[in-house]
Coordinates of C-alpha atoms and ligand atoms in Angstrom, one line a residue:
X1 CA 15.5 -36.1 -27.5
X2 CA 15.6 -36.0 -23.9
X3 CA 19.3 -37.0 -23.4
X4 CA 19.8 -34.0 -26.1
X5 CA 18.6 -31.8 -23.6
X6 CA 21.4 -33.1 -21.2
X7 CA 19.4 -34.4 -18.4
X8 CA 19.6 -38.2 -18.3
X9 CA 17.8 -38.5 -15.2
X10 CA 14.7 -37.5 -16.8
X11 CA 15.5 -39.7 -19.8
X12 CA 15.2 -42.3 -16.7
X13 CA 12.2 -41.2 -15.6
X14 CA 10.1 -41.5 -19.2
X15 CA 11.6 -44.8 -20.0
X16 CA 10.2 -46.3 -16.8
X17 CA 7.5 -44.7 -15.3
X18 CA 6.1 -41.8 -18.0
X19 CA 4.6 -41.3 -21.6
X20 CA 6.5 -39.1 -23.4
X21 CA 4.9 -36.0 -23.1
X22 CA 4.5 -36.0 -19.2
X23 CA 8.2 -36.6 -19.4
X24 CA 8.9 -33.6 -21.4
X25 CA 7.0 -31.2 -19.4
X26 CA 9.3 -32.6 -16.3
X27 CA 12.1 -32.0 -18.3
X28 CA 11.2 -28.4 -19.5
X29 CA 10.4 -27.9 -15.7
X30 CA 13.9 -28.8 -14.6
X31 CA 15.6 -26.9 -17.4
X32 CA 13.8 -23.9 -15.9
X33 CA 16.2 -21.0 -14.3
X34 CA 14.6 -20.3 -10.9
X35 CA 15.9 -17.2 -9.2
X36 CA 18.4 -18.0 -6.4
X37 CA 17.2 -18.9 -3.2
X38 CA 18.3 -19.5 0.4
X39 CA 17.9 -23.1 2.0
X40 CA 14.7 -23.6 3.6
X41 CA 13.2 -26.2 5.9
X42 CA 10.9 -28.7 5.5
X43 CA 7.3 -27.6 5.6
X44 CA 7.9 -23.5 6.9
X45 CA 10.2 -23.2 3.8
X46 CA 11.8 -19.6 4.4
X47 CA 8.8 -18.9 6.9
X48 CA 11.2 -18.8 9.8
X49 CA 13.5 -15.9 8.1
X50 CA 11.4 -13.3 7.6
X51 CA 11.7 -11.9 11.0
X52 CA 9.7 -9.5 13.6
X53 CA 10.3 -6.5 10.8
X54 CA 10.4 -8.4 7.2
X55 CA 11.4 -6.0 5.5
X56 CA 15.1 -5.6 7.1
X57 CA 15.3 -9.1 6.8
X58 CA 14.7 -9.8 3.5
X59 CA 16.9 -6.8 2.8
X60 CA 20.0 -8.7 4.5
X61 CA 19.1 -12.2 2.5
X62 CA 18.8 -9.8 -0.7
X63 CA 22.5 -8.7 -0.1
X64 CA 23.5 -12.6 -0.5
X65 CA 21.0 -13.6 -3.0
X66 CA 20.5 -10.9 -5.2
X67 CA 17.9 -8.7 -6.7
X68 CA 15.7 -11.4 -7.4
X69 CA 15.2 -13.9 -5.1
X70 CA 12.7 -16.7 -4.4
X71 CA 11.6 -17.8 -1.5
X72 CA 8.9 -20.4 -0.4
X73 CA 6.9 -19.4 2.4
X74 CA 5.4 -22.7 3.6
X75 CA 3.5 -24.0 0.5
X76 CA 3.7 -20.1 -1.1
X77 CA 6.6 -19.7 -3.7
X78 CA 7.3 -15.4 -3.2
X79 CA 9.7 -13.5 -5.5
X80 CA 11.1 -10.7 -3.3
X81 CA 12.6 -8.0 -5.3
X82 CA 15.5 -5.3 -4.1
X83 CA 17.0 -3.1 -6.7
X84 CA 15.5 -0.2 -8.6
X85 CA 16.3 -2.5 -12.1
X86 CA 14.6 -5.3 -10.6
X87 CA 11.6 -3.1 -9.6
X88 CA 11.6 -1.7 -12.8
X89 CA 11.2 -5.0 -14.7
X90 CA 8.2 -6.1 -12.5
X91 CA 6.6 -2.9 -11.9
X92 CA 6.9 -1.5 -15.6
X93 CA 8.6 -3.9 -18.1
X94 CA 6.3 -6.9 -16.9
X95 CA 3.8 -4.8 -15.1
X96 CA 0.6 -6.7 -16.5
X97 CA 1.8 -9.6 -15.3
X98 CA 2.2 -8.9 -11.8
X99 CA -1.1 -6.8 -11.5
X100 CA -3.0 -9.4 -9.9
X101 CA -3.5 -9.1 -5.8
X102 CA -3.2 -12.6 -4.2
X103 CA -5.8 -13.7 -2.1
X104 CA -5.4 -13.8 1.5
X105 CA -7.1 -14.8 4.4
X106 CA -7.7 -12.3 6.8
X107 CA -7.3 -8.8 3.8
X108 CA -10.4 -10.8 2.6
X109 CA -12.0 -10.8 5.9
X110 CA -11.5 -7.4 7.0
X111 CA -12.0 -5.9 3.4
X112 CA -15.6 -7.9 2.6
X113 CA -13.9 -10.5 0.4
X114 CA -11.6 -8.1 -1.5
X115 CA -14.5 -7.2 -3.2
X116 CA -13.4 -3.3 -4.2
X117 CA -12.1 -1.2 -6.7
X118 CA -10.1 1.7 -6.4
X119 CA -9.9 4.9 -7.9
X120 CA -11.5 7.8 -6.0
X121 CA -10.3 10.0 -3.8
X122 CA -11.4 9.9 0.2
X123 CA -13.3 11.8 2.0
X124 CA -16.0 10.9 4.8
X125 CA -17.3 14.2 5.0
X126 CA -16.4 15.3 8.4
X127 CA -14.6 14.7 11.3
X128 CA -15.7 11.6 13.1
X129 CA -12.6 11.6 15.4
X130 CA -14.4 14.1 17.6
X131 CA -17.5 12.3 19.2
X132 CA -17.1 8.6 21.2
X133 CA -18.0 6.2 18.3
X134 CA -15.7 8.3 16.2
X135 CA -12.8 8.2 18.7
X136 CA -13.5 4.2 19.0
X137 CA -13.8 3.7 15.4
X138 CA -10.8 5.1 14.9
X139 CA -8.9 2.9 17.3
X140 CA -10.9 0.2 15.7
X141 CA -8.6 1.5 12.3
X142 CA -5.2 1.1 14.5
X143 CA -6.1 -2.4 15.5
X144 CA -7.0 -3.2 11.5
X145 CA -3.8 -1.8 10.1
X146 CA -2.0 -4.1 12.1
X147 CA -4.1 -6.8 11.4
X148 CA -3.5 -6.4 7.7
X149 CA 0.4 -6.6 8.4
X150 CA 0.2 -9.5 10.7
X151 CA 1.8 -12.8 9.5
X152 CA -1.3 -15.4 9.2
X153 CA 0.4 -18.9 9.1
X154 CA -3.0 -20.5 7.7
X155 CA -1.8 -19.0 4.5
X156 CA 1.5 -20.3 4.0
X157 CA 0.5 -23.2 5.2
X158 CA -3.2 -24.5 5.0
X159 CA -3.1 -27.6 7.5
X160 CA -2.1 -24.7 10.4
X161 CA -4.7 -22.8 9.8
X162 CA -6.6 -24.1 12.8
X163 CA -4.0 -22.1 14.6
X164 CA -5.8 -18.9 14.7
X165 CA -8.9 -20.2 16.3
X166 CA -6.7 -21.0 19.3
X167 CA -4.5 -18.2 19.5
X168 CA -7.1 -15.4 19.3
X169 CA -6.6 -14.2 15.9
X170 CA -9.8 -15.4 14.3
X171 CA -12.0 -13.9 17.0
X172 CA -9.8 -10.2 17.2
X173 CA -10.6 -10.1 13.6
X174 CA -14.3 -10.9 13.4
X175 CA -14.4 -8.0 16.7
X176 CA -12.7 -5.8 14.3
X177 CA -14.8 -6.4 11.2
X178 CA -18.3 -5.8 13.3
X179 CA -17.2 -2.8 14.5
X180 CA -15.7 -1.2 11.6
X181 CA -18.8 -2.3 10.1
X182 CA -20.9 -0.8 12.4
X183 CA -19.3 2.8 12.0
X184 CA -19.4 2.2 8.3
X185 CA -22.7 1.6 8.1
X186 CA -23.4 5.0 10.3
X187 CA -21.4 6.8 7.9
X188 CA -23.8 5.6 4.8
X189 CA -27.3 6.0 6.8
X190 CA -26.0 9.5 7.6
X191 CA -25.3 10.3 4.2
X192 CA -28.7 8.8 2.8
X193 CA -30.5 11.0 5.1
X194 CA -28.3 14.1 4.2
X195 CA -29.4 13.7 0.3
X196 CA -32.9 12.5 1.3
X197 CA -33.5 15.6 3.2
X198 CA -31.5 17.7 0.7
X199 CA -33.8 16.4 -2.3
X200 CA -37.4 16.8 0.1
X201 CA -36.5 20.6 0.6
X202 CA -34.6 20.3 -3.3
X203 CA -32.2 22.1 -2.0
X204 CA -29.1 22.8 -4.3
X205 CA -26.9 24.7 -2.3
X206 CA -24.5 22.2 -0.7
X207 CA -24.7 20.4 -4.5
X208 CA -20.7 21.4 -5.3
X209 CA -19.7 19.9 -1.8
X210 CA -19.9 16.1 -2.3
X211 CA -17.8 14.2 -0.7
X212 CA -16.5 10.7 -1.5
X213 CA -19.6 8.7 0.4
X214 CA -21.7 10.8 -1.7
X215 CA -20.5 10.4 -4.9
X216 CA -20.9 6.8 -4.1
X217 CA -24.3 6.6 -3.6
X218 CA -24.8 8.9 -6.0
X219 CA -23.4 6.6 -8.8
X220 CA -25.0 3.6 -7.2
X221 CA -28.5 5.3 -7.5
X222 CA -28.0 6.7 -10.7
X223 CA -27.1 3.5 -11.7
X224 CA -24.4 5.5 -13.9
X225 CA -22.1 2.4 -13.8
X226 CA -24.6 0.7 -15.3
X227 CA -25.3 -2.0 -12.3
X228 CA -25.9 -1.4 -8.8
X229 CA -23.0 -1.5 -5.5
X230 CA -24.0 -4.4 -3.6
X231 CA -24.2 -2.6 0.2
X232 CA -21.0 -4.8 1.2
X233 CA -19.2 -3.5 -2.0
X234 CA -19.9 0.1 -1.1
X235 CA -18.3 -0.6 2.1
X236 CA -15.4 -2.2 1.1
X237 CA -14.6 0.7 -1.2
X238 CA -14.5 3.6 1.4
X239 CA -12.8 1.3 3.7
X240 CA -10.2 0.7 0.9
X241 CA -9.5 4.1 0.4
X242 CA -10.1 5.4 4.0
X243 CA -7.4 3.1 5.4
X244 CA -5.0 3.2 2.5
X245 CA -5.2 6.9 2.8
X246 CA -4.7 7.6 7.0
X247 CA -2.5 5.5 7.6
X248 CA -0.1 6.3 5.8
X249 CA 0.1 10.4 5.6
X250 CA 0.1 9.5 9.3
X251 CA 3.2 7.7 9.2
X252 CA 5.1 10.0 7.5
X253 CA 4.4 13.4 9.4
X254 CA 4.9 10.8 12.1
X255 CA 8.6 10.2 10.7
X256 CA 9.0 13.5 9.6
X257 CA 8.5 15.3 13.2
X258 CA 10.8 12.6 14.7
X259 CA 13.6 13.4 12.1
X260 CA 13.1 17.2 12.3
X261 CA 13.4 16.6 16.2
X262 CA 16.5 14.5 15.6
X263 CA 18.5 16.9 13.4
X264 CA 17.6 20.3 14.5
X265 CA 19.4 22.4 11.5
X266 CA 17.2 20.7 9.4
X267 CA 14.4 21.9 11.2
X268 CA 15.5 25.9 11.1
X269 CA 16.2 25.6 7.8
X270 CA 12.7 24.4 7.2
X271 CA 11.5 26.9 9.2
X272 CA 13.4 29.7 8.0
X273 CA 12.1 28.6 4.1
X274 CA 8.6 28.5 5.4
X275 CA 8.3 31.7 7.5
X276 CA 10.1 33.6 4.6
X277 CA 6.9 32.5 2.2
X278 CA 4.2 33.2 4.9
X279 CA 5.8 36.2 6.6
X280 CA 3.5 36.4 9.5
X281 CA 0.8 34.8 8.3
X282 CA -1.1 31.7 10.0
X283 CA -2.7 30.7 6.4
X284 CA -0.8 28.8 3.7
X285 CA -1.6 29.1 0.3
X286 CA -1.4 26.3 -2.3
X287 CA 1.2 29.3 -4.5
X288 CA 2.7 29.6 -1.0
X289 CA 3.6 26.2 -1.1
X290 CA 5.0 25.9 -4.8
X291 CA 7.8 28.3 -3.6
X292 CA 9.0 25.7 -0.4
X293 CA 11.0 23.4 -2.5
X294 CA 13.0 22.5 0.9
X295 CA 9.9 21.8 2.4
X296 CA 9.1 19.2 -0.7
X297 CA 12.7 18.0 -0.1
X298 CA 12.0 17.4 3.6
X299 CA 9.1 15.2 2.8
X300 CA 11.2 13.4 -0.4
X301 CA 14.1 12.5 2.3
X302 CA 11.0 11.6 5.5
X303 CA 9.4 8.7 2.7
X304 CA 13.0 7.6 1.3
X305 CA 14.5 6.5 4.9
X306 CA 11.0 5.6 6.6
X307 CA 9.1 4.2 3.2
X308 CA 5.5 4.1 5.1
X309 CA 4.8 0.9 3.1
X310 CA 7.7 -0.9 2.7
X311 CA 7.1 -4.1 1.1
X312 CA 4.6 -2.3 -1.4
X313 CA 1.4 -4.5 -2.4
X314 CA 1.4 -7.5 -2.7
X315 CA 1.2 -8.9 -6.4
X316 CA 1.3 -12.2 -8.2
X317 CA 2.3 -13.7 -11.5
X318 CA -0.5 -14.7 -13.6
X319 CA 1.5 -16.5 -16.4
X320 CA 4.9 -17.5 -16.7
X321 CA 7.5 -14.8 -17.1
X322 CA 11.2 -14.3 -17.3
X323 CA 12.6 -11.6 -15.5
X324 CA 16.8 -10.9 -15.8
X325 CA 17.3 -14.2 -17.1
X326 CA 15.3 -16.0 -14.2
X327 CA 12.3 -18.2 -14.6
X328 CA 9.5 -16.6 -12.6
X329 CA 6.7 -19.4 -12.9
X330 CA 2.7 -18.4 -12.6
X331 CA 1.2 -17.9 -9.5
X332 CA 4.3 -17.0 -7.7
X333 CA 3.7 -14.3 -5.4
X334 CA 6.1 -10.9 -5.2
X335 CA 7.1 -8.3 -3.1
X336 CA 9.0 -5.3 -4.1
X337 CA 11.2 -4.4 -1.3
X338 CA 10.8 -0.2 -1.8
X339 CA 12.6 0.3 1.5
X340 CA 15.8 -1.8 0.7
X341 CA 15.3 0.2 -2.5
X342 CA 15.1 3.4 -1.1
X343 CA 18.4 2.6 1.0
X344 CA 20.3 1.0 -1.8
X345 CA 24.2 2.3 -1.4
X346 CA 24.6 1.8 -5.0
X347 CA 21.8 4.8 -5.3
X348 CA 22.4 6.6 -2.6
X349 CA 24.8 8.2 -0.7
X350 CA 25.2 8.0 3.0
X351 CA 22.0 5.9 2.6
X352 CA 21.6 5.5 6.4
X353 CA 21.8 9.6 7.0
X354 CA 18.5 12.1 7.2
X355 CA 20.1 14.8 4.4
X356 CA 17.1 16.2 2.4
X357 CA 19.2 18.2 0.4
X358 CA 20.0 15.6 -1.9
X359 CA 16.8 16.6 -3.7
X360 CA 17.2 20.1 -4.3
X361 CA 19.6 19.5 -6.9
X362 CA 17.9 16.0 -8.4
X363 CA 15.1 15.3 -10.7
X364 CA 14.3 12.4 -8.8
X365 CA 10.8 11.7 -8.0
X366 CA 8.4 9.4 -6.4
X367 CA 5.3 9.2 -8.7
X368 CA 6.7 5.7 -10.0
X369 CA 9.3 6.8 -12.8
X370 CA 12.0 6.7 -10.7
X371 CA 12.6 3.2 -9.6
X372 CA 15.3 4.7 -7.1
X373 CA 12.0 6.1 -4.8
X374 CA 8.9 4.4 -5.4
X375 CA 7.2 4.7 -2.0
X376 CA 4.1 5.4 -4.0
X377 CA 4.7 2.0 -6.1
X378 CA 4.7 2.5 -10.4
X379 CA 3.3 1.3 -13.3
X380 CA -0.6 -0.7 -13.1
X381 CA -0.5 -0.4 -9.4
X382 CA 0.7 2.8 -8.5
X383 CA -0.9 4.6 -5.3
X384 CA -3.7 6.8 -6.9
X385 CA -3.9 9.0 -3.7
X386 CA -0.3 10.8 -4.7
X387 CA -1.1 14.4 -5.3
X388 CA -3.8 14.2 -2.4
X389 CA -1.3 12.8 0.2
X390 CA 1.6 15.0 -0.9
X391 CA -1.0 18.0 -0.6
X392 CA -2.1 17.2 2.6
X393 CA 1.5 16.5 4.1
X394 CA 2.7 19.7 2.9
X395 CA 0.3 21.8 4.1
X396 CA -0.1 19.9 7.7
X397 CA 3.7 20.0 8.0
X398 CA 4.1 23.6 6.4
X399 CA 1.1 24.9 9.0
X400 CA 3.4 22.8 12.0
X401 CA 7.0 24.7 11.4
X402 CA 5.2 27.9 10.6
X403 CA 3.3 28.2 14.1
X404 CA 5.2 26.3 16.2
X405 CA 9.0 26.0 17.6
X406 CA 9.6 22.7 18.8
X407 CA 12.5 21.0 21.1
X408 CA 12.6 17.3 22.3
X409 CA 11.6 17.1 26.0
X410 CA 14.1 18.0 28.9
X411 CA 17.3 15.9 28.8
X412 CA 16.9 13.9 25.7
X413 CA 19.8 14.2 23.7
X414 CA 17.9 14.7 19.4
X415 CA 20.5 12.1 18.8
X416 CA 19.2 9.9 20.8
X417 CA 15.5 9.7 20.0
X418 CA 14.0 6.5 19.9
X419 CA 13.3 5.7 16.2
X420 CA 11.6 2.3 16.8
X421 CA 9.2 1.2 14.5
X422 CA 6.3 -1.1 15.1
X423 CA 5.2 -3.9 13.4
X424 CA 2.6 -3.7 10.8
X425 CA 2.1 -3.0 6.9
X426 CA 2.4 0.1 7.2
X427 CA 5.5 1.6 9.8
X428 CA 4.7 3.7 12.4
X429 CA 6.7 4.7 15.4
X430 CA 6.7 2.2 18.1
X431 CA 6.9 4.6 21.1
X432 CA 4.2 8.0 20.3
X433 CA 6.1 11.1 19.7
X434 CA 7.1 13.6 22.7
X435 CA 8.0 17.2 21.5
X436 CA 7.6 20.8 23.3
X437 CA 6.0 22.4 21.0
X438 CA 5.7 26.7 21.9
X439 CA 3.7 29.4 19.9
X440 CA 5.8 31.2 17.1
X441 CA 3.0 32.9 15.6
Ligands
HEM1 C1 1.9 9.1 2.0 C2 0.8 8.6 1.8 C3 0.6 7.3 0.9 C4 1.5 6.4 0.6 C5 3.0 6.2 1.0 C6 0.8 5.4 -0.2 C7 1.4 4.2 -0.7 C8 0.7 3.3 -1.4 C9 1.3 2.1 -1.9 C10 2.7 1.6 -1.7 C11 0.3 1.4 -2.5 C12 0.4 0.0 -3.1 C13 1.1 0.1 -4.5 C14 1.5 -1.2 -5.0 O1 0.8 -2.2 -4.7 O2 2.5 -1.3 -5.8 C15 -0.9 2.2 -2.4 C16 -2.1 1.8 -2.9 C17 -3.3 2.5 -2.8 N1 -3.4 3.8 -2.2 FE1 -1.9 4.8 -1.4 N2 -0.5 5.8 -0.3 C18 -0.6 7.0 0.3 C19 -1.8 7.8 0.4 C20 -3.0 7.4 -0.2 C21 -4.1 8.3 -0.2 C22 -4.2 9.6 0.5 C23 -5.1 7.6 -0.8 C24 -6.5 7.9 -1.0 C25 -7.0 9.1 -0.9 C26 -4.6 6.3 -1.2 C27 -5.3 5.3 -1.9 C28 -4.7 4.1 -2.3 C29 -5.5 3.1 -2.9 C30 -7.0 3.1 -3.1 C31 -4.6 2.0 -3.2 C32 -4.9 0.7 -3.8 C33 -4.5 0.7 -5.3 C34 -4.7 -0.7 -5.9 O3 -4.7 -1.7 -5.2 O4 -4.7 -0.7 -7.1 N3 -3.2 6.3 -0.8 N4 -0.6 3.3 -1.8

């Protein structure tokens, strides 16, 4: 049966060292069709190729490889996936079997073990940015978003993990967690006291403005779930959503600034669109913004060329699956390479150039059926904060144009700005932002 399946070696194998059966499985495992891959080294694997910005460089191995492509980091095998088809197998075709979030070291750290659900929308309440713990907290938030992105080698390979005790990392990230524990925990005392004085003088008048801490407790209380949030749980959750949420509208009115600085038509035009709705007025009105479909265009374009996330989450196979003709075994890690997507020449045209008006005459759009510009993700895992961050985008950059006229700072040349990006798992500039920015209204 063996030398059927045309692999004598294996026939080898089960007449001298196997029973049958152990040689089969072998056999089956041989015959499998593994997605190409590049050569590695021993122990690191690919490790070494991923590169200061892994998402560029996994786009250049993707142009030799292919779509699907495996790689081993260390002891990690990691499908990374680069064309909308590709995307569109794992994210919808096979979607509940890459729904699973791998474990990893320091996520679990910062997020309390991983130990959240997500599904409601953010919202601490107030502004916390204003008063000293605030304005630490939130530099406490910086530091964390690049902790998530930062390459852990303990990971990929377990017998290095003693690594971060020596280089600083362990003890940044147990600074980190205290902290952002400690402004969490303010946040929840302060709204425990809020409903506990609200319910001693019963008031009802604030009732219709919960926010997202309050609903929280509210439902942990209640014990409308059924079972109560364990405090570390509760945490975890607005820490989910808080930081999935800032960063990233953050990045892209970052990006979208810098390329309205860069190509100044673009910016008129913008304006012109937006001071045509408003006419004079400082306040922008949700029907205001249905009629600035450049506007939306402007904001397609900003999360196309600077996807904010641009290796999406990460996922992992929980069974075996085949995917394009490839054998993608379980436990095999993926990534899905949105900003290769995003910049595919096969999609796009002049993939490289800012050019928003490619959308105004294209259906294409980012809530995850379009595989062409998923920045969002699709299917199982898709971002559930879309119509909030495309809201608050809109109006923050709408309100920007509408007040303001802005020009890059004396003698830099808009061609010339410095688009470098940092490093992190979400992309932000490298260098801040400088702009002139004068009153138009
Ligand atoms: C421009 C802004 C945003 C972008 C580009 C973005 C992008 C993403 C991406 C790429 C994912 C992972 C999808 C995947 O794994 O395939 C994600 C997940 C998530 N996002 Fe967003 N997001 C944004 C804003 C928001 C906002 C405003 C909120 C909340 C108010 C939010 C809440 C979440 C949560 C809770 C998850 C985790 C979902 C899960 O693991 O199942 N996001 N987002």
């Amino acid at each position: 049966m063996l030398a059927n399946a045309g692999n004598s070696r294996h026939a080898a194998i089960s007449s001298v060292n196997c029973p049958p059966i152990v040689a089969l499985e072998l056999c089956q495992e041989h015959m499998k069709k593994l997605p190409p891959s590049p050569p590695k080294l021993p122990i690191i694997g690919n490790l070494h190729q991923l590169g200061q910005f892994p998402h560029r460089s996994l786009q250049s191995l993707s142009r030799k490889y292919g779509p699907l492509m495996l790689l081993e980091l260390g002891s990690k095998p990691m499908l990374v996936v680069s064309s909308s088809n590709a995307a569109c197998q794992i994210l919808k075709t096979h979607d509940l079997s890459f729904a699973s979030r791998p474990k990893s070291g320091i996520p679990d750290k910062l997020f309390y073990g991983s130990n959240s659900f997500c599904t409601i929308w953010v919202a601490l309440g107030r502004k916390y940015s204003e008063e000293e713990n605030g304005r630490k907290s939130i530099e406490n938030l910086k530091v964390f978003g690049e902790l998530l992105g930062i390459f852990d080698v303990g990971n990929y390979i377990p017998s290095l993990a003693w690594v971060n005790r020596f280089n600083g990392l362990d003890s940044k990230v147990k600074k980190t967690v205290k902290q952002i524990d400690g402004f969490l925990e303010g946040v929840i005392e302060e709204h425990m006291n809020k409903r506990k004085g609200k319910a001693e003088s019963h008031s009802t008048s604030e009732a219709r403005c919960q926010d997202f801490v309050d609903i929280l407790i509210e439902i942990n209380e209640e014990k409308t779930m059924g079972f109560a949030l364990e405090r570390d749980a509760m945490k975890a959750i607005i820490l989910d959503v808080f930081s999935a949420g800032s960063d990233t509208t953050h990045s892209v009115m970052d990006w979208g600034m810098s390329e309205l600085l860069k190509n100044p038509k673009v910016l008129h035009k913008l304006q012109a669109e937006v001071r045509d709705v408003t006419q004079g007025k400082p306040e922008i009105t949700r029907a205001d913004m249905e009629k600035m479909q450049y506007l939306k265009a402007v904001i397609k374009e900003t999360m196309r060329l600077h996807t904010p996330v641009p290796l999406l989450g990460p996922k992992e196979s929980n069974q075996d699956v085949k995917v394009m003709g490839y054998d993608v075994p379980k436990n095999t890690q993926v990534l899905v390479n949105a900003w290769a997507i995003a910049r595919d020449p096969l999609l796009w045209e002049n993939p490289e150039e800012f050019r928003p008006e490619r959308f105004l005459s294209s259906g294409v759009d980012f809530h995850g059926l379009n595989f062409e510009l998923i920045p969002f993700g699709a299917g199982r895992r898709v971002c559930p904060g879309i119509n909030f961050a495309m809201s608050v985008t809109e109006l923050a950059l709408a309100k920007l144009v509408n007040t303001f006229n802005f020009t890059s700072p004396d003698g830099i040349n808009p061609n010339e700005l410095d688009m470098t990006e940092s490093f992190g798992i979400t992309v932000h500039r490298k260098f801040p932002l400088h702009a002139i920015a004068t009153p138009y209204l």
